[in-house]
Amino acid sequence: MTDVVLKRDKEKAVFQRHPWVFSGAIERVKGKPTNGDIVRLLNHKGEFMAYGFYNDQSRVALRLLEWNEETEVNEAWFRAKVATAVNARADILNEQTNTCRLIFSEADYLPGLIVDKYADHLAVQILTSGIEKMMPVIMDELRQLLNPLSIFDKSDASSRQHEGLETDNTVLWGDEPPSSVEVKENGIIYSINIAEGQKSGFYCDQRDNRRILAAHTKGKKVLDCFSYTGGFTLNALHNGAASVTSVDSSALAIETLKQNISLNKFDAEKHTAIQSDVNKQLRAFKEAGDKFDVIVLDPPKYAPSRSALDRAARAYKDLNRIGMSLLNSGGLLATFSCSGAMDMEQFKQVLAWAALDAGKQVQFIYQFCQPECHPVRASFPEGEYLKGLLCRVW
Ligand code: SAH
């Protein structure tokens, strides 16, 4: 095994069990490891610190796996981590819900591996060369634990590029998953297109938030912006919303949303789907004098990095300002940010600015977060990305 020596002043994060070592923190590499190899990280005195995946193509040159020198990071180690993560989701899966994230990368001690369950099908993302090398073992363990009908590679191309990996979305095991896999979440049926859908097919990170918001929608006129295939829309209809309007720019999302309405036998009369840019559509509502009782704003990630934060903050503020102005007095705004670079305090600040600009009074009545299938590891705060606020607006 190759030894990698850390710079003298870079020990703290490793000691605190943060799983990333940036290339700039490395003093020297003794030997020539191949990307994806497991190496031994030493401090400047030559003492063992951790084992990790090596990749000289990535800014994160080491992804640490194990801090105990006696624990060998072998096949059994990977099998145990996979089994622990999968078994930890047992309480989420039941008659009402057969879809969730089974493995969430660093948070589940498997840096670069994401596994999502869609009923009997699995969608995986392989984002590091180390995980790519271990995939035969990981797939074998997943098959033993879950006996899936298919395992589909849905790796995100840009993340793979950062690691110098090629991109090829293909079936890794079993048959090609059907273009419509029916899953259940909170008792609601969704058609998932694993191969063509966004991310791995579905945003299961909003499962709890959809349910929590739905409790406030009975008899209400609801607007679901950035609806995708209708997570918030369907939960609101399920809970007796008077009407729901869904807006998304993706044609496939809108088409699937309509399919989901009929799969659940919801009253199509109560639903309007608009394929449009949300910013344009909100302005159109404003001009037409349309108002709503509950508005959901669940935009894509506006801040991909810290450097994009200022611009993103302005975009979030504008979006929320116009959203607030479309609410009936005392209405509810459920607003989200999935930008990891923006924390809850900053998000509240953005909402305070939006309220000021809109001339509205705003109370935060609930704070949304990511669900338990997207855990945040104490030593890896970067894994926390989804936050939201339920606001009462006057
Ligand atoms: N709320 C959804 C998830 C939203 S993901 C759910 O519960 O499943 C973000 C969505 O925003 C995607 O469906 C994407 O197609 C859509 N989108 C991105 N930019 C948009 C824009 N400018 N106008 C409308 N929709 C947009």
Short mmCIF file of N, CA, C and O in Angstrom, two decimals, residues 14-134:
data_model
loop_
_atom_site.label_atom_id
_atom_site.label_comp_id
_atom_site.label_asym_id
_atom_site.label_seq_id
_atom_site.Cartn_x
_atom_site.Cartn_y
_atom_site.Cartn_z
N VAL A 14 -8.28 16.10 9.38
CA VAL A 14 -8.19 14.63 9.33
C VAL A 14 -8.42 14.06 10.73
O VAL A 14 -9.17 13.09 10.91
N PHE A 15 -7.81 14.71 11.71
CA PHE A 15 -7.98 14.29 13.10
C PHE A 15 -9.46 14.36 13.51
O PHE A 15 -9.97 13.51 14.23
N GLN A 16 -10.16 15.37 12.99
CA GLN A 16 -11.58 15.53 13.32
C GLN A 16 -12.47 14.64 12.44
O GLN A 16 -13.68 14.76 12.45
N ARG A 17 -11.84 13.81 11.64
CA ARG A 17 -12.53 12.81 10.81
C ARG A 17 -13.29 13.39 9.64
O ARG A 17 -14.29 12.81 9.19
N HIS A 18 -12.83 14.54 9.17
CA HIS A 18 -13.39 15.03 7.91
C HIS A 18 -12.85 14.13 6.80
O HIS A 18 -11.67 13.83 6.77
N PRO A 19 -13.73 13.68 5.87
CA PRO A 19 -13.27 12.68 4.90
C PRO A 19 -12.51 13.21 3.68
O PRO A 19 -12.13 12.41 2.84
N TRP A 20 -12.31 14.51 3.55
CA TRP A 20 -11.64 15.03 2.35
C TRP A 20 -10.23 15.55 2.68
O TRP A 20 -10.04 16.28 3.64
N VAL A 21 -9.27 15.20 1.80
CA VAL A 21 -7.94 15.82 1.86
C VAL A 21 -7.70 16.43 0.48
O VAL A 21 -7.69 15.73 -0.54
N PHE A 22 -7.55 17.76 0.44
CA PHE A 22 -7.31 18.44 -0.84
C PHE A 22 -5.88 18.22 -1.30
O PHE A 22 -4.98 18.02 -0.48
N SER A 23 -5.69 18.30 -2.62
CA SER A 23 -4.35 18.02 -3.17
C SER A 23 -3.30 18.95 -2.56
O SER A 23 -2.16 18.54 -2.33
N GLY A 24 -3.69 20.19 -2.27
CA GLY A 24 -2.75 21.16 -1.71
C GLY A 24 -2.29 20.82 -0.30
O GLY A 24 -1.34 21.42 0.21
N ALA A 25 -2.95 19.88 0.37
CA ALA A 25 -2.58 19.53 1.75
C ALA A 25 -1.57 18.38 1.79
O ALA A 25 -1.10 17.99 2.84
N ILE A 26 -1.25 17.87 0.59
CA ILE A 26 -0.35 16.70 0.54
C ILE A 26 1.11 17.13 0.37
O ILE A 26 1.42 17.91 -0.53
N GLU A 27 1.96 16.63 1.26
CA GLU A 27 3.41 16.94 1.23
C GLU A 27 4.07 16.11 0.12
O GLU A 27 4.77 16.63 -0.73
N ARG A 28 3.85 14.79 0.17
CA ARG A 28 4.41 13.95 -0.90
C ARG A 28 3.75 12.58 -0.93
O ARG A 28 3.13 12.15 0.06
N VAL A 29 3.89 11.95 -2.09
CA VAL A 29 3.34 10.60 -2.30
C VAL A 29 4.53 9.67 -2.48
O VAL A 29 5.36 9.89 -3.37
N LYS A 30 4.66 8.65 -1.60
CA LYS A 30 5.80 7.72 -1.69
C LYS A 30 5.42 6.57 -2.62
O LYS A 30 4.82 5.61 -2.18
N GLY A 31 5.74 6.72 -3.88
CA GLY A 31 5.38 5.66 -4.84
C GLY A 31 4.42 6.19 -5.89
O GLY A 31 4.25 7.40 -6.02
N LYS A 32 3.82 5.27 -6.62
CA LYS A 32 2.96 5.68 -7.75
C LYS A 32 1.62 4.96 -7.67
O LYS A 32 1.38 4.00 -8.42
N PRO A 33 0.73 5.41 -6.80
CA PRO A 33 -0.58 4.74 -6.74
C PRO A 33 -1.38 5.03 -8.01
O PRO A 33 -1.19 6.06 -8.64
N THR A 34 -2.25 4.10 -8.36
CA THR A 34 -3.18 4.31 -9.46
C THR A 34 -4.41 5.00 -8.88
O THR A 34 -4.76 4.76 -7.71
N ASN A 35 -5.08 5.79 -9.70
CA ASN A 35 -6.29 6.45 -9.20
C ASN A 35 -7.33 5.42 -8.80
O ASN A 35 -7.57 4.47 -9.53
N GLY A 36 -7.91 5.64 -7.61
CA GLY A 36 -8.87 4.69 -7.08
C GLY A 36 -8.25 3.70 -6.11
O GLY A 36 -8.97 2.97 -5.42
N ASP A 37 -6.92 3.68 -6.01
CA ASP A 37 -6.26 2.79 -5.04
C ASP A 37 -6.52 3.26 -3.61
O ASP A 37 -6.71 4.46 -3.38
N ILE A 38 -6.47 2.32 -2.69
CA ILE A 38 -6.53 2.71 -1.28
C ILE A 38 -5.10 2.93 -0.79
O ILE A 38 -4.22 2.08 -1.00
N VAL A 39 -4.86 4.10 -0.19
CA VAL A 39 -3.52 4.44 0.29
C VAL A 39 -3.58 4.71 1.79
O VAL A 39 -4.66 4.81 2.38
N ARG A 40 -2.36 4.80 2.38
CA ARG A 40 -2.26 5.08 3.81
C ARG A 40 -1.83 6.53 3.98
O ARG A 40 -0.85 6.95 3.37
N LEU A 41 -2.58 7.29 4.76
CA LEU A 41 -2.22 8.70 5.00
C LEU A 41 -1.42 8.80 6.29
O LEU A 41 -1.86 8.31 7.34
N LEU A 42 -0.23 9.43 6.20
CA LEU A 42 0.63 9.59 7.37
C LEU A 42 0.76 11.07 7.70
O LEU A 42 0.67 11.92 6.80
N ASN A 43 1.02 11.39 8.97
CA ASN A 43 1.32 12.78 9.28
C ASN A 43 2.81 13.05 9.00
O ASN A 43 3.53 12.14 8.59
N HIS A 44 3.24 14.28 9.21
CA HIS A 44 4.62 14.63 8.81
C HIS A 44 5.67 13.86 9.61
O HIS A 44 6.81 13.74 9.20
N LYS A 45 5.26 13.29 10.77
CA LYS A 45 6.21 12.48 11.55
C LYS A 45 6.20 11.02 11.10
O LYS A 45 6.87 10.18 11.68
N GLY A 46 5.38 10.72 10.11
CA GLY A 46 5.33 9.35 9.61
C GLY A 46 4.35 8.47 10.37
O GLY A 46 4.33 7.25 10.19
N GLU A 47 3.51 9.08 11.20
CA GLU A 47 2.53 8.29 11.97
C GLU A 47 1.24 8.11 11.17
O GLU A 47 0.79 9.04 10.47
N PHE A 48 0.63 6.94 11.32
CA PHE A 48 -0.61 6.63 10.60
C PHE A 48 -1.74 7.59 11.00
O PHE A 48 -1.92 7.89 12.17
N MET A 49 -2.50 8.05 9.98
CA MET A 49 -3.68 8.87 10.28
C MET A 49 -4.97 8.22 9.77
O MET A 49 -5.96 8.19 10.49
N ALA A 50 -4.95 7.74 8.54
CA ALA A 50 -6.19 7.16 7.98
C ALA A 50 -5.89 6.41 6.68
O ALA A 50 -4.83 6.60 6.09
N TYR A 51 -6.85 5.59 6.26
CA TYR A 51 -6.83 4.99 4.92
C TYR A 51 -7.81 5.75 4.05
O TYR A 51 -8.86 6.20 4.54
N GLY A 52 -7.48 5.89 2.76
CA GLY A 52 -8.43 6.58 1.87
C GLY A 52 -8.21 6.25 0.42
O GLY A 52 -7.18 5.68 0.03
N PHE A 53 -9.21 6.62 -0.40
CA PHE A 53 -9.10 6.49 -1.86
C PHE A 53 -8.20 7.60 -2.38
O PHE A 53 -8.37 8.75 -2.00
N TYR A 54 -7.33 7.24 -3.32
CA TYR A 54 -6.42 8.23 -3.93
C TYR A 54 -6.89 8.58 -5.33
O TYR A 54 -7.34 7.71 -6.08
N ASN A 55 -6.80 9.87 -5.68
CA ASN A 55 -7.08 10.27 -7.08
C ASN A 55 -6.36 11.58 -7.36
O ASN A 55 -6.74 12.63 -6.85
N ASP A 56 -5.31 11.53 -8.20
CA ASP A 56 -4.54 12.76 -8.46
C ASP A 56 -5.22 13.66 -9.51
O ASP A 56 -4.75 14.74 -9.79
N GLN A 57 -6.33 13.21 -10.07
CA GLN A 57 -7.07 14.03 -11.05
C GLN A 57 -8.07 14.95 -10.36
O GLN A 57 -8.62 15.85 -10.98
N SER A 58 -8.36 14.66 -9.09
CA SER A 58 -9.41 15.38 -8.39
C SER A 58 -8.79 16.41 -7.45
O SER A 58 -7.69 16.21 -6.93
N ARG A 59 -9.54 17.50 -7.23
CA ARG A 59 -9.13 18.50 -6.24
C ARG A 59 -9.10 17.85 -4.85
O ARG A 59 -8.27 18.15 -4.02
N VAL A 60 -10.05 16.94 -4.64
CA VAL A 60 -10.05 16.16 -3.40
C VAL A 60 -9.22 14.91 -3.69
O VAL A 60 -9.72 13.91 -4.20
N ALA A 61 -7.93 15.01 -3.38
CA ALA A 61 -7.00 13.95 -3.80
C ALA A 61 -7.17 12.67 -2.98
O ALA A 61 -6.90 11.58 -3.47
N LEU A 62 -7.64 12.84 -1.75
CA LEU A 62 -7.89 11.66 -0.90
C LEU A 62 -9.29 11.75 -0.32
O LEU A 62 -9.71 12.81 0.15
N ARG A 63 -9.98 10.62 -0.36
CA ARG A 63 -11.30 10.53 0.30
C ARG A 63 -11.15 9.47 1.37
O ARG A 63 -10.98 8.28 1.06
N LEU A 64 -11.18 9.91 2.60
CA LEU A 64 -10.80 9.01 3.70
C LEU A 64 -11.94 8.06 4.05
O LEU A 64 -13.13 8.41 4.00
N LEU A 65 -11.51 6.86 4.41
CA LEU A 65 -12.48 5.78 4.64
C LEU A 65 -12.44 5.28 6.08
O LEU A 65 -13.47 4.99 6.69
N GLU A 66 -11.24 5.16 6.63
CA GLU A 66 -11.08 4.44 7.90
C GLU A 66 -9.92 5.07 8.70
O GLU A 66 -8.85 5.29 8.15
N TRP A 67 -10.18 5.34 9.98
CA TRP A 67 -9.18 6.01 10.81
C TRP A 67 -8.47 5.04 11.77
O TRP A 67 -7.58 5.45 12.51
N ASN A 68 -8.91 3.79 11.80
CA ASN A 68 -8.31 2.80 12.69
C ASN A 68 -7.31 1.96 11.90
O ASN A 68 -7.70 1.23 10.98
N GLU A 69 -6.04 2.02 12.26
CA GLU A 69 -4.99 1.36 11.47
C GLU A 69 -5.20 -0.15 11.41
O GLU A 69 -4.90 -0.80 10.41
N GLU A 70 -5.72 -0.71 12.49
CA GLU A 70 -5.88 -2.19 12.55
C GLU A 70 -7.02 -2.69 11.67
O GLU A 70 -7.09 -3.88 11.35
N THR A 71 -7.94 -1.81 11.32
CA THR A 71 -9.09 -2.24 10.52
C THR A 71 -8.72 -2.23 9.03
O THR A 71 -8.55 -1.16 8.45
N GLU A 72 -8.62 -3.39 8.46
CA GLU A 72 -8.24 -3.48 7.06
C GLU A 72 -9.41 -3.04 6.17
O GLU A 72 -10.55 -3.49 6.38
N VAL A 73 -9.13 -2.18 5.20
CA VAL A 73 -10.20 -1.75 4.29
C VAL A 73 -10.22 -2.71 3.10
O VAL A 73 -9.57 -2.50 2.08
N ASN A 74 -10.93 -3.80 3.28
CA ASN A 74 -10.97 -4.84 2.25
C ASN A 74 -12.41 -5.06 1.79
O ASN A 74 -13.31 -4.29 2.15
N GLU A 75 -12.64 -6.10 1.03
CA GLU A 75 -13.99 -6.41 0.53
C GLU A 75 -15.01 -6.44 1.66
O GLU A 75 -16.10 -5.88 1.54
N ALA A 76 -14.63 -7.11 2.74
CA ALA A 76 -15.57 -7.25 3.87
C ALA A 76 -15.92 -5.87 4.44
O ALA A 76 -17.07 -5.63 4.86
N TRP A 77 -14.95 -4.97 4.44
CA TRP A 77 -15.19 -3.62 4.96
C TRP A 77 -16.29 -2.94 4.12
O TRP A 77 -17.23 -2.36 4.66
N PHE A 78 -16.15 -3.03 2.78
CA PHE A 78 -17.14 -2.39 1.91
C PHE A 78 -18.51 -3.05 2.04
O PHE A 78 -19.54 -2.39 2.10
N ARG A 79 -18.51 -4.37 2.12
CA ARG A 79 -19.79 -5.08 2.28
C ARG A 79 -20.49 -4.63 3.57
O ARG A 79 -21.70 -4.41 3.58
N ALA A 80 -19.71 -4.49 4.63
CA ALA A 80 -20.31 -4.09 5.92
C ALA A 80 -20.89 -2.68 5.84
O ALA A 80 -21.98 -2.41 6.36
N LYS A 81 -20.18 -1.77 5.18
CA LYS A 81 -20.69 -0.39 5.07
C LYS A 81 -21.99 -0.36 4.25
O LYS A 81 -22.94 0.35 4.59
N VAL A 82 -22.01 -1.12 3.16
CA VAL A 82 -23.22 -1.18 2.32
C VAL A 82 -24.39 -1.74 3.14
O VAL A 82 -25.49 -1.16 3.18
N ALA A 83 -24.14 -2.82 3.85
CA ALA A 83 -25.22 -3.47 4.62
C ALA A 83 -25.71 -2.55 5.73
O ALA A 83 -26.93 -2.45 5.98
N THR A 84 -24.79 -1.86 6.40
CA THR A 84 -25.19 -0.96 7.49
C THR A 84 -26.11 0.13 6.96
O THR A 84 -27.16 0.44 7.54
N ALA A 85 -25.74 0.72 5.82
CA ALA A 85 -26.53 1.81 5.26
C ALA A 85 -27.91 1.29 4.83
O ALA A 85 -28.94 1.91 5.15
N VAL A 86 -27.93 0.19 4.14
CA VAL A 86 -29.21 -0.36 3.65
C VAL A 86 -30.12 -0.71 4.83
O VAL A 86 -31.30 -0.34 4.86
N ASN A 87 -29.56 -1.39 5.84
CA ASN A 87 -30.37 -1.80 6.98
C ASN A 87 -30.89 -0.61 7.78
O ASN A 87 -31.96 -0.67 8.38
N ALA A 88 -30.13 0.49 7.75
CA ALA A 88 -30.55 1.69 8.51
C ALA A 88 -31.81 2.32 7.91
O ALA A 88 -32.45 3.14 8.55
N ARG A 89 -32.17 1.96 6.68
CA ARG A 89 -33.37 2.53 6.04
C ARG A 89 -34.62 1.70 6.31
O ARG A 89 -35.70 2.03 5.76
N ALA A 90 -34.48 0.65 7.08
CA ALA A 90 -35.62 -0.28 7.26
C ALA A 90 -36.88 0.43 7.74
O ALA A 90 -37.99 0.11 7.30
N ASP A 91 -36.73 1.40 8.63
CA ASP A 91 -37.90 2.07 9.20
C ASP A 91 -38.61 2.97 8.21
O ASP A 91 -39.76 3.37 8.43
N ILE A 92 -37.93 3.36 7.14
CA ILE A 92 -38.54 4.28 6.17
C ILE A 92 -39.44 3.50 5.22
O ILE A 92 -40.48 3.98 4.77
N LEU A 93 -39.01 2.27 4.91
CA LEU A 93 -39.70 1.48 3.88
C LEU A 93 -40.83 0.68 4.51
O LEU A 93 -40.62 -0.04 5.49
N ASN A 94 -42.02 0.84 3.96
CA ASN A 94 -43.20 0.13 4.47
C ASN A 94 -44.24 0.09 3.36
O ASN A 94 -43.92 0.35 2.20
N GLU A 95 -45.48 -0.19 3.71
CA GLU A 95 -46.53 -0.29 2.67
C GLU A 95 -46.79 1.03 1.96
O GLU A 95 -47.24 1.06 0.82
N GLN A 96 -46.52 2.12 2.64
CA GLN A 96 -46.79 3.44 2.09
C GLN A 96 -45.64 3.96 1.23
O GLN A 96 -45.82 4.83 0.40
N THR A 97 -44.43 3.49 1.50
CA THR A 97 -43.24 4.05 0.86
C THR A 97 -42.27 2.93 0.47
O THR A 97 -41.80 2.19 1.35
N ASN A 98 -42.03 2.81 -0.85
CA ASN A 98 -41.03 1.81 -1.28
C ASN A 98 -39.93 2.45 -2.11
O ASN A 98 -39.32 1.82 -2.97
N THR A 99 -39.68 3.74 -1.87
CA THR A 99 -38.58 4.43 -2.53
C THR A 99 -37.87 5.32 -1.53
O THR A 99 -38.53 5.99 -0.72
N CYS A 100 -36.54 5.30 -1.55
CA CYS A 100 -35.76 6.22 -0.72
C CYS A 100 -34.30 6.08 -1.13
O CYS A 100 -33.95 5.24 -1.95
N ARG A 101 -33.47 6.93 -0.57
CA ARG A 101 -32.02 6.80 -0.81
C ARG A 101 -31.48 5.75 0.16
O ARG A 101 -31.72 5.83 1.36
N LEU A 102 -30.76 4.79 -0.37
CA LEU A 102 -30.21 3.73 0.49
C LEU A 102 -28.79 4.04 0.92
O LEU A 102 -28.37 3.64 2.02
N ILE A 103 -28.03 4.70 0.06
CA ILE A 103 -26.64 5.03 0.39
C ILE A 103 -26.37 6.46 -0.05
O ILE A 103 -26.64 6.82 -1.20
N PHE A 104 -25.87 7.27 0.88
CA PHE A 104 -25.66 8.70 0.61
C PHE A 104 -24.19 9.05 0.81
O PHE A 104 -23.82 9.77 1.73
N SER A 105 -23.35 8.43 -0.02
CA SER A 105 -21.96 8.87 -0.18
C SER A 105 -21.22 9.05 1.16
O SER A 105 -21.32 8.17 2.02
N GLU A 106 -20.52 10.13 1.33
CA GLU A 106 -19.72 10.36 2.55
C GLU A 106 -20.53 10.15 3.83
O GLU A 106 -20.00 9.68 4.83
N ALA A 107 -21.81 10.55 3.78
CA ALA A 107 -22.64 10.46 4.99
C ALA A 107 -22.79 9.01 5.45
O ALA A 107 -23.00 8.74 6.63
N ASP A 108 -22.68 8.07 4.50
CA ASP A 108 -22.74 6.64 4.83
C ASP A 108 -21.37 5.98 4.72
O ASP A 108 -21.27 4.77 4.52
N TYR A 109 -20.33 6.78 4.82
CA TYR A 109 -18.93 6.29 4.86
C TYR A 109 -18.50 5.62 3.56
O TYR A 109 -17.56 4.82 3.56
N LEU A 110 -19.20 5.95 2.46
CA LEU A 110 -18.83 5.40 1.14
C LEU A 110 -18.70 6.56 0.15
O LEU A 110 -19.61 6.81 -0.65
N PRO A 111 -17.58 7.30 0.20
CA PRO A 111 -17.46 8.53 -0.59
C PRO A 111 -17.57 8.28 -2.09
O PRO A 111 -16.75 7.56 -2.66
N GLY A 112 -18.58 8.87 -2.70
CA GLY A 112 -18.75 8.74 -4.15
C GLY A 112 -19.77 7.70 -4.55
O GLY A 112 -19.94 7.45 -5.73
N LEU A 113 -20.49 7.13 -3.58
CA LEU A 113 -21.52 6.14 -3.94
C LEU A 113 -22.90 6.60 -3.48
O LEU A 113 -23.11 6.87 -2.29
N ILE A 114 -23.80 6.71 -4.45
CA ILE A 114 -25.19 7.02 -4.13
C ILE A 114 -26.05 5.89 -4.68
O ILE A 114 -25.86 5.47 -5.82
N VAL A 115 -26.94 5.38 -3.85
CA VAL A 115 -27.85 4.32 -4.31
C VAL A 115 -29.27 4.72 -3.92
O VAL A 115 -29.56 4.99 -2.75
N ASP A 116 -30.15 4.78 -4.93
CA ASP A 116 -31.56 5.08 -4.70
C ASP A 116 -32.40 3.87 -5.04
O ASP A 116 -32.15 3.20 -6.06
N LYS A 117 -33.39 3.61 -4.21
CA LYS A 117 -34.28 2.47 -4.44
C LYS A 117 -35.59 2.97 -5.03
O LYS A 117 -36.21 3.89 -4.49
N TYR A 118 -35.99 2.35 -6.14
CA TYR A 118 -37.29 2.62 -6.75
C TYR A 118 -38.03 1.30 -6.83
O TYR A 118 -37.83 0.54 -7.78
N ALA A 119 -38.80 1.00 -5.83
CA ALA A 119 -39.46 -0.30 -5.71
C ALA A 119 -38.39 -1.39 -5.87
O ALA A 119 -37.46 -1.43 -5.07
N ASP A 120 -38.48 -2.23 -6.91
CA ASP A 120 -37.52 -3.33 -7.05
C ASP A 120 -36.31 -2.98 -7.90
O ASP A 120 -35.52 -3.85 -8.26
N HIS A 121 -36.17 -1.69 -8.25
CA HIS A 121 -35.05 -1.27 -9.10
C HIS A 121 -34.12 -0.35 -8.31
O HIS A 121 -34.58 0.38 -7.43
N LEU A 122 -32.83 -0.40 -8.65
CA LEU A 122 -31.87 0.48 -7.99
C LEU A 122 -31.23 1.39 -9.03
O LEU A 122 -30.90 0.96 -10.14
N ALA A 123 -31.06 2.68 -8.67
CA ALA A 123 -30.30 3.61 -9.50
C ALA A 123 -29.06 3.99 -8.71
O ALA A 123 -29.18 4.41 -7.56
N VAL A 124 -27.88 3.83 -9.31
CA VAL A 124 -26.66 4.15 -8.57
C VAL A 124 -25.93 5.30 -9.26
O VAL A 124 -26.04 5.48 -10.47
N GLN A 125 -25.20 6.06 -8.46
CA GLN A 125 -24.28 7.05 -9.00
C GLN A 125 -22.90 6.71 -8.45
O GLN A 125 -22.73 6.55 -7.25
N ILE A 126 -21.95 6.60 -9.39
CA ILE A 126 -20.58 6.22 -9.04
C ILE A 126 -19.72 7.42 -9.35
O ILE A 126 -19.45 7.72 -10.50
N LEU A 127 -19.31 8.17 -8.30
CA LEU A 127 -18.74 9.49 -8.53
C LEU A 127 -17.26 9.57 -8.19
O LEU A 127 -16.66 10.63 -8.33
N THR A 128 -16.65 8.46 -7.74
CA THR A 128 -15.20 8.47 -7.49
C THR A 128 -14.58 7.22 -8.10
O THR A 128 -15.23 6.18 -8.22
N SER A 129 -13.30 7.37 -8.45
CA SER A 129 -12.62 6.23 -9.07
C SER A 129 -12.47 5.08 -8.06
O SER A 129 -12.46 3.90 -8.45
N GLY A 130 -12.38 5.42 -6.77
CA GLY A 130 -12.27 4.36 -5.76
C GLY A 130 -13.51 3.50 -5.71
O GLY A 130 -13.44 2.26 -5.70
N ILE A 131 -14.67 4.15 -5.71
CA ILE A 131 -15.93 3.40 -5.69
C ILE A 131 -16.07 2.61 -6.99
O ILE A 131 -16.51 1.46 -6.99
N GLU A 132 -15.67 3.23 -8.10
CA GLU A 132 -15.78 2.52 -9.38
C GLU A 132 -15.04 1.18 -9.32
O GLU A 132 -15.54 0.16 -9.77
N LYS A 133 -13.84 1.20 -8.72
CA LYS A 133 -13.07 -0.05 -8.61
C LYS A 133 -13.76 -1.08 -7.75
O LYS A 133 -13.62 -2.28 -7.97
N MET A 134 -14.48 -0.61 -6.73
CA MET A 134 -15.10 -1.54 -5.78
C MET A 134 -16.50 -1.99 -6.22
O MET A 134 -17.15 -2.77 -5.52
#
